[in-house]
XYZ file of C-alpha atoms in Angstrom:
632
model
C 90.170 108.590 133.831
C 90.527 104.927 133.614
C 90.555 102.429 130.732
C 87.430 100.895 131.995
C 86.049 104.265 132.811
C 86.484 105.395 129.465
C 85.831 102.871 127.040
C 82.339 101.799 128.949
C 81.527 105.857 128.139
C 82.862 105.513 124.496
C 80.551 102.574 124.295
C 77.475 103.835 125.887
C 77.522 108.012 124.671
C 80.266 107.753 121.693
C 78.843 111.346 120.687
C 79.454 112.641 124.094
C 82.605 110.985 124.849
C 84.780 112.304 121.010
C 82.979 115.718 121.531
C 84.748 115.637 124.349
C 88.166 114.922 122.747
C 87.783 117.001 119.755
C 87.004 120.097 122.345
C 91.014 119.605 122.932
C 92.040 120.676 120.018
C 91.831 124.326 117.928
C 88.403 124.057 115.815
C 87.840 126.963 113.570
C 83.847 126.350 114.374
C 83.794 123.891 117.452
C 82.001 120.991 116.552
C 78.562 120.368 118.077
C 77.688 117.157 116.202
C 79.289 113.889 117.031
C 78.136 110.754 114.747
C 75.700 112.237 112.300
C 74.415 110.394 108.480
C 76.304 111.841 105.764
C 74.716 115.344 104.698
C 75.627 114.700 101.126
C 74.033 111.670 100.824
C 72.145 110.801 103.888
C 70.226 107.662 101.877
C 73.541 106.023 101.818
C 74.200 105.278 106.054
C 77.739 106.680 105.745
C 77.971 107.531 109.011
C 80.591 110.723 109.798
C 82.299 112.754 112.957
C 81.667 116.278 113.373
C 80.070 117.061 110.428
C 79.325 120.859 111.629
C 83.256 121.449 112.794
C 85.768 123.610 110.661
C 89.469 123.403 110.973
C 92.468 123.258 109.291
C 95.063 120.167 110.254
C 98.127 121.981 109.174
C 96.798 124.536 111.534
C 96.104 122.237 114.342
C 99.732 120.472 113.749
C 101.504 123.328 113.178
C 100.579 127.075 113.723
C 98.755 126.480 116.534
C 101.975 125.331 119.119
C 103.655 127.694 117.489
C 100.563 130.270 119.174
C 101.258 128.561 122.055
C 104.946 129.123 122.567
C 106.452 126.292 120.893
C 107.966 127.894 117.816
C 111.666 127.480 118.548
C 110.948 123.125 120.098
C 112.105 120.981 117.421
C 109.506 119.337 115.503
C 110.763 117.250 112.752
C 114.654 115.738 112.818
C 115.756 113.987 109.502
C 118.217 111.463 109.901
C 119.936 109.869 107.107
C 122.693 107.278 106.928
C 122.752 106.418 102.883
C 123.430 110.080 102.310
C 125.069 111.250 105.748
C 122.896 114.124 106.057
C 121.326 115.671 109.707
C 118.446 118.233 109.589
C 116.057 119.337 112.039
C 113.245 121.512 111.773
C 111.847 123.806 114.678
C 107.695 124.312 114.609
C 108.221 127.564 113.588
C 111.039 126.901 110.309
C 108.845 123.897 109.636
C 105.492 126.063 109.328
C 107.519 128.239 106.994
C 108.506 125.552 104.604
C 105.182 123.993 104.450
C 103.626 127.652 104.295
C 105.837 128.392 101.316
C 105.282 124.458 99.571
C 101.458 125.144 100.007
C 102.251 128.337 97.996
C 104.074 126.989 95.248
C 101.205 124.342 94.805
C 98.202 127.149 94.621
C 101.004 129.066 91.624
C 100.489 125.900 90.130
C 96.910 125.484 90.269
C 96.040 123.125 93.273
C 92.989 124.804 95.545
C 91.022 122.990 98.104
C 89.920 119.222 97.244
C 92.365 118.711 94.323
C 94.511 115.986 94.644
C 98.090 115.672 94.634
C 99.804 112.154 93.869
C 103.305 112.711 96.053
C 106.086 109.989 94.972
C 108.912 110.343 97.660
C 111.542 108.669 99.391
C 111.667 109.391 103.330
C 112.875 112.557 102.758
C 111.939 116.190 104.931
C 110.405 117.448 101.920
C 108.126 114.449 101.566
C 106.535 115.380 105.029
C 106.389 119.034 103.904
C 104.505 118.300 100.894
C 101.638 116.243 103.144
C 101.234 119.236 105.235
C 101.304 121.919 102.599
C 98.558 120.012 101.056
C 96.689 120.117 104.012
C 97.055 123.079 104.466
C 95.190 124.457 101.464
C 92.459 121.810 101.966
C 93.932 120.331 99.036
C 93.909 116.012 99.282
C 97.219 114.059 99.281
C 97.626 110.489 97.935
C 100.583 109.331 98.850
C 102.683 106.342 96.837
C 105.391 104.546 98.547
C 108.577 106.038 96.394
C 109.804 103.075 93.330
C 106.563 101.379 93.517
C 106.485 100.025 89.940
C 105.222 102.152 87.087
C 101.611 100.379 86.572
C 100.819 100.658 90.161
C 101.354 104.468 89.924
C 99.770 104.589 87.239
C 96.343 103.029 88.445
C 96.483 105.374 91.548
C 97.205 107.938 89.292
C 94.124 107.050 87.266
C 91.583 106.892 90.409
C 92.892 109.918 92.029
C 92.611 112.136 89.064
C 95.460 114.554 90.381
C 96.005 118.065 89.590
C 100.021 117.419 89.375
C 102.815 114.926 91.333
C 105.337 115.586 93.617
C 108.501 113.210 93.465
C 111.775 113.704 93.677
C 115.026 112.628 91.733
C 115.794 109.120 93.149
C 115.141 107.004 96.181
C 117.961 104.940 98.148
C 117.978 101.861 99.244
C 120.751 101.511 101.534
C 123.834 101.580 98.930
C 121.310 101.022 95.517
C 120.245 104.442 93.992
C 116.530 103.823 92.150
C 115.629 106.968 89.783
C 112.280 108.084 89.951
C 111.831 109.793 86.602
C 112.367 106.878 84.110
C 108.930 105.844 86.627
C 107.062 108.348 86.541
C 107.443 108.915 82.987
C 106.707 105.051 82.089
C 103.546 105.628 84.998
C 102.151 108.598 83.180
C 102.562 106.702 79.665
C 100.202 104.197 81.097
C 98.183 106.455 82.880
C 94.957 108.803 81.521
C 96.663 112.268 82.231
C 100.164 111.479 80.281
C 100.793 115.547 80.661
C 99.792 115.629 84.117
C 102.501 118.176 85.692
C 105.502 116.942 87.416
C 107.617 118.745 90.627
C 110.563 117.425 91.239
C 112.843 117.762 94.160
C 116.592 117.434 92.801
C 119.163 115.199 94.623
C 122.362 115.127 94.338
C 122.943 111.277 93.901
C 121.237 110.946 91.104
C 120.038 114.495 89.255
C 116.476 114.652 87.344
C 116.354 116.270 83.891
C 113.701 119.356 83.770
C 111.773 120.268 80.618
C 108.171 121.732 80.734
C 106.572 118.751 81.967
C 109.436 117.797 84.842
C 109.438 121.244 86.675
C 112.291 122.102 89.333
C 110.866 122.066 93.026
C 113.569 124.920 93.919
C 113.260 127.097 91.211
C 109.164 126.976 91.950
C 109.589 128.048 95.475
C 111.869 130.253 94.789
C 109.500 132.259 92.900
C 106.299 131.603 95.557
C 104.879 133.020 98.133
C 103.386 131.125 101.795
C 100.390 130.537 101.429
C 97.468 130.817 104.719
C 95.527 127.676 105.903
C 92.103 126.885 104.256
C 89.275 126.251 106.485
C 87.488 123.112 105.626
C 84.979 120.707 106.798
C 85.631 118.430 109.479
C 84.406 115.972 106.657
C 86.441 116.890 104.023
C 89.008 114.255 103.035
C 92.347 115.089 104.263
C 94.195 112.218 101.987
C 93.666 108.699 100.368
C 95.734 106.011 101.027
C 95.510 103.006 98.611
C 95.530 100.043 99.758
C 98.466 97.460 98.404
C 95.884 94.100 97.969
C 96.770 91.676 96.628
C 94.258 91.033 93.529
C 92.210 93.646 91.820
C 92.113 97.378 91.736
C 93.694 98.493 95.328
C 90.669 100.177 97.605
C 91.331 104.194 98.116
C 91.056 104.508 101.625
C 89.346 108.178 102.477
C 91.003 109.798 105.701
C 88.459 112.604 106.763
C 90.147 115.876 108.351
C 88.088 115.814 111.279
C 87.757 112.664 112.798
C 91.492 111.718 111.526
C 92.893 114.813 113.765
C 90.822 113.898 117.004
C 91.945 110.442 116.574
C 95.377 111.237 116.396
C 95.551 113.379 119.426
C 93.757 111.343 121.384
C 95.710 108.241 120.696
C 99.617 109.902 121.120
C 98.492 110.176 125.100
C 96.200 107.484 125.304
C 97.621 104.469 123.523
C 101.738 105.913 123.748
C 101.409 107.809 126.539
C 103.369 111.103 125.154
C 103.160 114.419 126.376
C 104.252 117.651 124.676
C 108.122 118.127 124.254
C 108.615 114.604 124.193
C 110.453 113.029 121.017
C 108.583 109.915 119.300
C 109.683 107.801 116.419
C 107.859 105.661 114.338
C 110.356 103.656 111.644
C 108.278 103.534 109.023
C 107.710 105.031 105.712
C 105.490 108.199 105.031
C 104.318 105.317 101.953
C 102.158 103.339 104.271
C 99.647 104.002 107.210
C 101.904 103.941 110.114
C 104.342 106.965 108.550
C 101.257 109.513 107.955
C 99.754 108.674 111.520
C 103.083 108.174 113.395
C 105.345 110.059 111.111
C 103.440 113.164 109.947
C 100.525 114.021 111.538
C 100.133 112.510 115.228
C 103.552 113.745 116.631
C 102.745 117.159 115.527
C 99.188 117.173 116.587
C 100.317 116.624 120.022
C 102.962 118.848 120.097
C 105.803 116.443 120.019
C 109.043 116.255 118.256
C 109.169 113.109 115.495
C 111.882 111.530 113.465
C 111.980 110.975 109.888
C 114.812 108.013 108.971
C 116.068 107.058 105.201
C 117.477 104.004 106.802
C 117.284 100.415 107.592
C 117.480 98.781 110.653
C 120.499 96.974 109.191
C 122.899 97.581 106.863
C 122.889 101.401 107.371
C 125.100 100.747 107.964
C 124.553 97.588 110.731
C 122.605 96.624 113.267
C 123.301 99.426 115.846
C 121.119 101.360 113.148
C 118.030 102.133 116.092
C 120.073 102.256 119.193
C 122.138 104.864 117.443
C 119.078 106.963 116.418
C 117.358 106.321 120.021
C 119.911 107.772 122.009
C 121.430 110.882 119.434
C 117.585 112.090 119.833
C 116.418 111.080 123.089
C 113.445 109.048 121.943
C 111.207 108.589 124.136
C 108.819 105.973 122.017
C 109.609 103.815 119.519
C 107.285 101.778 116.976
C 108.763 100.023 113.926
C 107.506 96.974 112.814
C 108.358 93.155 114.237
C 110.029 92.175 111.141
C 112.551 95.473 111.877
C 113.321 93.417 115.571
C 113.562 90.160 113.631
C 116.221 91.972 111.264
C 118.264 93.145 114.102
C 117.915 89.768 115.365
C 119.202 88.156 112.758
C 122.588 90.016 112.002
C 123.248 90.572 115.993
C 121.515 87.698 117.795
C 122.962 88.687 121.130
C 122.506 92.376 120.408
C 125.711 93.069 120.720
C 125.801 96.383 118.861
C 123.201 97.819 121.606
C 125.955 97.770 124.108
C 127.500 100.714 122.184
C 124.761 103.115 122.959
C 122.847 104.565 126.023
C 119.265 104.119 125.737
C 118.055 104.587 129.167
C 116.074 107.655 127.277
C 113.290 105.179 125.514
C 110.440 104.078 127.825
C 108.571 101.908 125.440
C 108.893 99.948 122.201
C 105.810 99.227 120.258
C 105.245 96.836 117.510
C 102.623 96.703 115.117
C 101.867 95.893 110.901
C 102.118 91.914 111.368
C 101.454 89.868 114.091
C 104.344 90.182 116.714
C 105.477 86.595 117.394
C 106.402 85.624 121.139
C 110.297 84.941 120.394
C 110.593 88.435 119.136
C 108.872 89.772 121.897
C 111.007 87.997 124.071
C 114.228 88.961 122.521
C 113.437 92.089 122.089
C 112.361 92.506 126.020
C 115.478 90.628 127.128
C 118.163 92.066 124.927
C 116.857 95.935 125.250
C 114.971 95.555 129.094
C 112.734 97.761 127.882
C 108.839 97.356 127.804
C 107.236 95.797 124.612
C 103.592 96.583 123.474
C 101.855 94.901 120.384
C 99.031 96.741 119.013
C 96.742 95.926 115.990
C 95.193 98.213 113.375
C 94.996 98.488 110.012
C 95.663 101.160 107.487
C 91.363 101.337 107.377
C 91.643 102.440 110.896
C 94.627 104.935 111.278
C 94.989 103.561 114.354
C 95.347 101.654 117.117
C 92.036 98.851 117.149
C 93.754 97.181 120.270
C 96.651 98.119 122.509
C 98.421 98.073 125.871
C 96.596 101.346 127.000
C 99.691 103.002 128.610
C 98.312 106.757 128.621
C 94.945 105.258 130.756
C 97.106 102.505 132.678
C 99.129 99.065 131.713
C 97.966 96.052 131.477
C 99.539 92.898 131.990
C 101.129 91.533 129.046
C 100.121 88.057 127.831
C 103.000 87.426 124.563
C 100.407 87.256 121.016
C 98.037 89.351 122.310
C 97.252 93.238 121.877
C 95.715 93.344 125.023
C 92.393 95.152 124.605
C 90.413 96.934 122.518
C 90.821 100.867 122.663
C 87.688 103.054 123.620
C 85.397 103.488 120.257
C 86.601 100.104 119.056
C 83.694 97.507 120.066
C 85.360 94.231 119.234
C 83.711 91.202 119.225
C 84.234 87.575 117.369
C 81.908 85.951 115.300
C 81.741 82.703 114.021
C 80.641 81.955 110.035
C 77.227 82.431 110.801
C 77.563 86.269 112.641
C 77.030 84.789 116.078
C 79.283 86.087 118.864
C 81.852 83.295 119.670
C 82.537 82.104 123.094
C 85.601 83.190 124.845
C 89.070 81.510 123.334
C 86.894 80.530 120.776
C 88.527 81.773 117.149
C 86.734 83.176 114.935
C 86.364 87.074 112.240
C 87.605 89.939 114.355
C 84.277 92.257 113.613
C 84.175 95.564 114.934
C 80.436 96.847 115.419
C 79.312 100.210 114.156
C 79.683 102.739 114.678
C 83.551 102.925 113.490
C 85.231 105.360 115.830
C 86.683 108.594 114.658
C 89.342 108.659 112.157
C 88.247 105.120 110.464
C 87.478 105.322 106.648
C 84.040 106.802 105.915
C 84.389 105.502 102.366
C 86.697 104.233 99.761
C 87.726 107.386 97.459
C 84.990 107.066 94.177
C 83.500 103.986 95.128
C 81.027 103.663 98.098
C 79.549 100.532 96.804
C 83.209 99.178 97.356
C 83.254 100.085 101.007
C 80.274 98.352 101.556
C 80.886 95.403 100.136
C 84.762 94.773 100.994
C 84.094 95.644 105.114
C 79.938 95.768 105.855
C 78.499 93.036 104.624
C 79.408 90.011 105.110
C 78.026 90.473 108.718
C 75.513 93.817 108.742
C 75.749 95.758 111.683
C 79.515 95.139 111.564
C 82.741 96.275 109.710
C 84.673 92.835 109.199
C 88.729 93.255 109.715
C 89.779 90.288 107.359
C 91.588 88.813 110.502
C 90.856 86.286 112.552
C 91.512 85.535 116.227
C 89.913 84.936 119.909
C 89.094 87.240 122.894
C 90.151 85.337 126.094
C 88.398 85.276 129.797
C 89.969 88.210 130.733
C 88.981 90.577 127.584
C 93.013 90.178 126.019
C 92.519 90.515 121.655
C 94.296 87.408 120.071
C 95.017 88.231 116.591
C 96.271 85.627 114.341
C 96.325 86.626 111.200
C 94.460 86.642 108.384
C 91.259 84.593 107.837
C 93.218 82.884 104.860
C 95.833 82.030 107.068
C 93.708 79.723 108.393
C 94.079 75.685 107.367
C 91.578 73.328 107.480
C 93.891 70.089 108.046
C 91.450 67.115 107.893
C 88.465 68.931 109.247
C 90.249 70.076 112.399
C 90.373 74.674 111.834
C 94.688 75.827 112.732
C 96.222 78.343 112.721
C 99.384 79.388 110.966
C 100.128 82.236 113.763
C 100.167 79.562 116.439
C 102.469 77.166 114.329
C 105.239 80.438 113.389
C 105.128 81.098 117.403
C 106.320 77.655 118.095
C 108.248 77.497 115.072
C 110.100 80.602 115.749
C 110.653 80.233 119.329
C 113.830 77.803 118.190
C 117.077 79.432 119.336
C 118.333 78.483 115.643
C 115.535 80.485 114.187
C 115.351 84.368 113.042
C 112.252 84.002 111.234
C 109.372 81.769 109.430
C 106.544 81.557 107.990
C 104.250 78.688 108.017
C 101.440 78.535 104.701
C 98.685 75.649 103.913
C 99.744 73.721 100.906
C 97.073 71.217 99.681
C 96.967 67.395 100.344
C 94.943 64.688 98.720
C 93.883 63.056 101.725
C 93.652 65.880 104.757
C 92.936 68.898 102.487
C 95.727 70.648 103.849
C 98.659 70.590 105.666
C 101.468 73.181 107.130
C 104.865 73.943 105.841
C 107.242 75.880 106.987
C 110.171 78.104 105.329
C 112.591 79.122 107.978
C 115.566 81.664 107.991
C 118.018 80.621 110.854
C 119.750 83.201 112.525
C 123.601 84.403 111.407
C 126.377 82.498 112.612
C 124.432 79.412 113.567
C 125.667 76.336 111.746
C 122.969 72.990 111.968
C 122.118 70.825 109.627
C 118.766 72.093 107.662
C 117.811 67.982 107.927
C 118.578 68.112 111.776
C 116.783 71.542 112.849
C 113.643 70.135 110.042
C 113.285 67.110 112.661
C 113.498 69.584 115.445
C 110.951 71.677 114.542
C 108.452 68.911 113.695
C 108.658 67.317 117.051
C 108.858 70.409 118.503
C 105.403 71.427 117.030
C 104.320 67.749 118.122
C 105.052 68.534 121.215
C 102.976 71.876 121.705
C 100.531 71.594 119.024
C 100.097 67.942 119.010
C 100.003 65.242 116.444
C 96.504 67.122 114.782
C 98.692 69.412 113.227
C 100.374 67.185 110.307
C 103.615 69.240 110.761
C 106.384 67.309 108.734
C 107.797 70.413 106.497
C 110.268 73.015 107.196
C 112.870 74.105 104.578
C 115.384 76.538 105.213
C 115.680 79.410 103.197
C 118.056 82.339 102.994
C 115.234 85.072 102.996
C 111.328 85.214 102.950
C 109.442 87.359 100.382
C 108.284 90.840 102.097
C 106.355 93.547 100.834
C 108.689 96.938 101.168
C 106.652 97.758 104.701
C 108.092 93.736 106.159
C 104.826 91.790 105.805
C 105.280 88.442 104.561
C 103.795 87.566 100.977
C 101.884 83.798 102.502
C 99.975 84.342 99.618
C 102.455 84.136 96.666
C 104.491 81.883 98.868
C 101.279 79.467 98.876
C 101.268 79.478 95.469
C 105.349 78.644 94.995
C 104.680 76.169 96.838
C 101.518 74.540 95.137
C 103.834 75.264 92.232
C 101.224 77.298 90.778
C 101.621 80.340 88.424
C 102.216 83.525 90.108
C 102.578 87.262 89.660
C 105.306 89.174 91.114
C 103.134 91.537 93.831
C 103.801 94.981 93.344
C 104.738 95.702 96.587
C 107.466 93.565 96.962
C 110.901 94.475 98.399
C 112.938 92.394 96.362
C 111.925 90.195 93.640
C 114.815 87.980 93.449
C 113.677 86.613 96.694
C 110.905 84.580 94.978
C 113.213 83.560 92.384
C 115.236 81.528 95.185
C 112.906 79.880 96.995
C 111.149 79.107 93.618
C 114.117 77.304 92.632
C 114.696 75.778 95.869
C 111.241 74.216 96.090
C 111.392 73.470 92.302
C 114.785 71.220 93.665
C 113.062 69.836 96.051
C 110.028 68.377 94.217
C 112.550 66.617 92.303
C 114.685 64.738 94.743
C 111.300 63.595 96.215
């Protein structure tokens, strides 16, 4: 069936057309209802999928292939360079492990729609945990591993968990980080300060047990498995907080359900994979992309995935993907631009591919930023391999556009995600709700309803939901993005709304100043932020990493850039700014903090965002700007 074919009849019969999807998978109780008002509180409009369904998605991910002959196929490989370590799990030794995790979690107490706040590196166990969860019906909140104590501790707060699930220490590539001294200082801060505490011990750096801090091992070695739960199709299978960057962070609710259609669906649809086939998504089970892409897609479909405690550099350089691509015969693989940019950076001619064989991988897609032409590019000329940028959001759990490749491929036009996937009705809107004409920019608004797998709710707040994605424009969910739809139906996303300047009345955006910016051969990376001016309101600068081994004067590439800008964006843009720096602020999963860099350089106060890779970063270009205002 076609792209056109099927998003017109996701558009026109959504209930028919997902009824039809989730009939592929193994229900419990077969689903007869599609879109249906919440039965709990049908006053409210939440709006859910399959409301009469019951499965199990441990079940669905795991049991079932192994039912269908798939038991001895590999379904999880772990693959770490900053311990040396190689493991890899068939369906049927993985079902075992998670069978015998879900036990050890009902000894301790956990039954169906507890919570469990798991605090891991990317270790095997850390995927084990997710799916032993699921598999009682129990909910998983998951907490990118050394996220500071005070964030824990908030999620820790809204989640109310029965225990946590951590381990000993986290590694970041040759710097150990103990989790205990975190936990400890989270729980302090935290309403449940005797909240239980499982801890898988590692080697590297060991965890001290007491009857708080209980020993993983010596807990399963005194359990039994444990069967799968039935539960509702709307039952929340996890919450995912969001890492915003004021205020409480928003609990994002991942029903069971809709989530597992969703997934299977989109591994054929969007990546094109079949069963058998090996797919790896760099990420981190902490964020969005690692439980879609890491955990729970992959297995849905029958698939073999990868989990990495790596880098794309340094672990231990910047062979770090090709290596894992061709050992495991990846067939798809999705990792972030700023991962490319990386590899770019150290190994500008990508000289550490020609090591490896990767005529195995068919496709490399990007996604969790906006992928910039000149990484595209690169990426495309140094690897000949096909690139596809697709947008969604951790709200979504998936893909909102993409290059369809499991329906047929597009045409790709570099900065856009090609088109919205069937269920996602995209449209732009200008200030005032209206639609926007085409290549007209303007909010990225899906209408409802939100396709399956989308958030329902945020977890304890409803009111939240509603307010943070329905109403600035009813009728719609608002993505907090901006960007145009061009004549031929291709999504332009450009960023965030606030990444948006208003220089002296005329609307620009940053995303088309970092693609010219970036597409220097001296440059690695950018970013380009508003900074305020007295007389056009505001006007761009630019902080710019140049790539390893190039040597130019930071005054001559500065007068490059501008005219180059000039000469693409025109003279309406102001550009006159670009410092070079020797790294740009990221949060841990590569996005760029514009925000705190706006306020660095307004020279405002800041705070240090909790999600931050490395703090020191700010400290640098602080300084460096701080140098600069003087000499001016």
């Amino acid at each position: 069936m076609s792209y056109a074919t099927q998003k017109q009849q996701s558009t026109n019969d959504p209930q028919g057309f997902w009824l039809e999807q989730a009939a592929k998978l193994p229900w419990y109780q077969m689903p007869t209802q599609g879109l249906s008002e919440d039965g709990d509180n049908p006053a409210s409009g939440q709006q859910r999928w399959f409301a009469d369904g019951q499965m199990n998605t441990a079940y669905m991910a795991l049991d079932y292939h192994i039912e269908q002959g798939r038991g001895e196929q590999v379904a999880l490989y772990y693959d770490s360079p900053v311990t040396d370590t190689k493991q890899q799990y068939s369906y049927l030794q993985l079902r075992d492990e998670v069978a015998l995790c879900a036990g050890m979690l009902a000894a301790q107490g956990v039954t169906k729609g507890d919570r469990v706040v798991i605090y891991m590196p990317m270790i095997a166990q850390a995927a084990i945990a997710m799916l032993a969860c699921a598999r009682l019906g129990a909910i998983h909140s998951v907490v990118f591993g050394g996220f500071a104590a005070q964030e824990l501790a908030v999620r820790i707060d809204d989640a109310q968990p029965k225990l946590i699930l951590t381990a000993s220490c986290g590694i970041e590539i040759c710097k150990l980080l103990p989790y205990q001294p975190l936990v400890e200082q989270a729980l302090k801060l935290s309403s449940l300060p005797e909240l239980p505490v499982v801890v898988w011990q590692r080697p590297e750096h060991p965890a001290k047990f007491d009857s708080q801090f209980l020993d993983w091992r010596a807990l399963l070695a005194q359990s039994e498995p444990a069967p799968c739960t039935p539960v509702n199709a709307t039952d929340p299978l996890y919450i995912l907080y969001t890492s915003g960057t004021t205020g409480k962070p928003k609990g994002v609710v991942r029903d069971n359900g809709g989530h597992a259609v969703a997934m299977h669906y989109s591994m054929q649809a969007v990546y094109n994979m079949q069963p058998g086939e090996v797919f790896w998504a760099a990420s981190d089970v902490g964020w969005v992309v690692g439980h879609s892409y890491i955990v729970y897609a992959p297995l849905l479909a029958g698939c073999s995935t990868i989990l990495y405690e790596g880098k794309p550099v340094r672990t231990p350089d910047a062979g770090a993907f090709w290596r894992v691509t061709e050992e495991y015969q990846v067939k798809v693989l999705f990792a972030a631009p700023t991962a490319f940019r990386a590899i770019k950076k150290e190994d500008p001619n990508a000289e550490a591919l020609q090591g490896y064989d990767i005529s195995c991988l068919q496709e490399i897609f990007m996604a969790g930023e906006r992928l910039d032409p000149p990484t595209l590019e690169w990426t495309e000329q140094h690897t000949a391999k096909p690139v596809t940028d697709h947008w969604w959001q951790t709200e979504t759990g998936w893909a909102i556009a993409s290059n369809p490749l499991g329906l047929e491929r597009f045409a790709v036009k570099p900065g856009s995600a090609t088109k919205p996937m069937p269920g996602f009705q995209v449209e732009i809107l200008d200030e005032s709700g209206q639609p926007c004409e085409p290549n007209q920019q303007g909010f990225i608004a899906i209408k409802l309803p939100l396709p399956p797998s989308c958030l329902p709710t945020v977890w304890g707040d409803h009111a939240r939901f509603e307010s943070a994605y329905l109403r600035q424009f009813p009728g719609y969910y608002v993505s907090g993005d901006g960007g145009y739809i061009d004549d031929d139906g291709y999504l332009f996303v450009m960023g965030r709304i606030d990444d948006v300047i208003n220089v002296a009345g005329h609307r620009l955006s940053t995303g088309e100043m970092e693609e010219v910016v970036g597409a220097h051969a001296a440059v690695a990376e950018c970013a380009v932020i508003g900074c305020h001016d007295e007389l056009k309101g505001q006007i761009p600068f630019a902080l710019v990493v140049v790539k390893d081994g190039v040597n130019m004067d930071s005054a001559q590439l500065e007068q490059e850039l501008i005219a180059k800008v000039r000469a693409e964006i025109g003279p309406i843009a102001c550009f006159n700014q670009a410092t070079v720096v020797q790294r740009l602020p990221k949060t841990r999963s590569g996005k760029i903090l514009r925000r705190t860099l706006r306020q660095l350089a307004e020279g405002e106060d800041y705070s240090v965002p909790s999600t931050i890779d490395d703090p020191a970063s700010l400290n640098e270009i602080a300084d460096q700007l701080a140098h600069q205002r003087q000499l001016i």
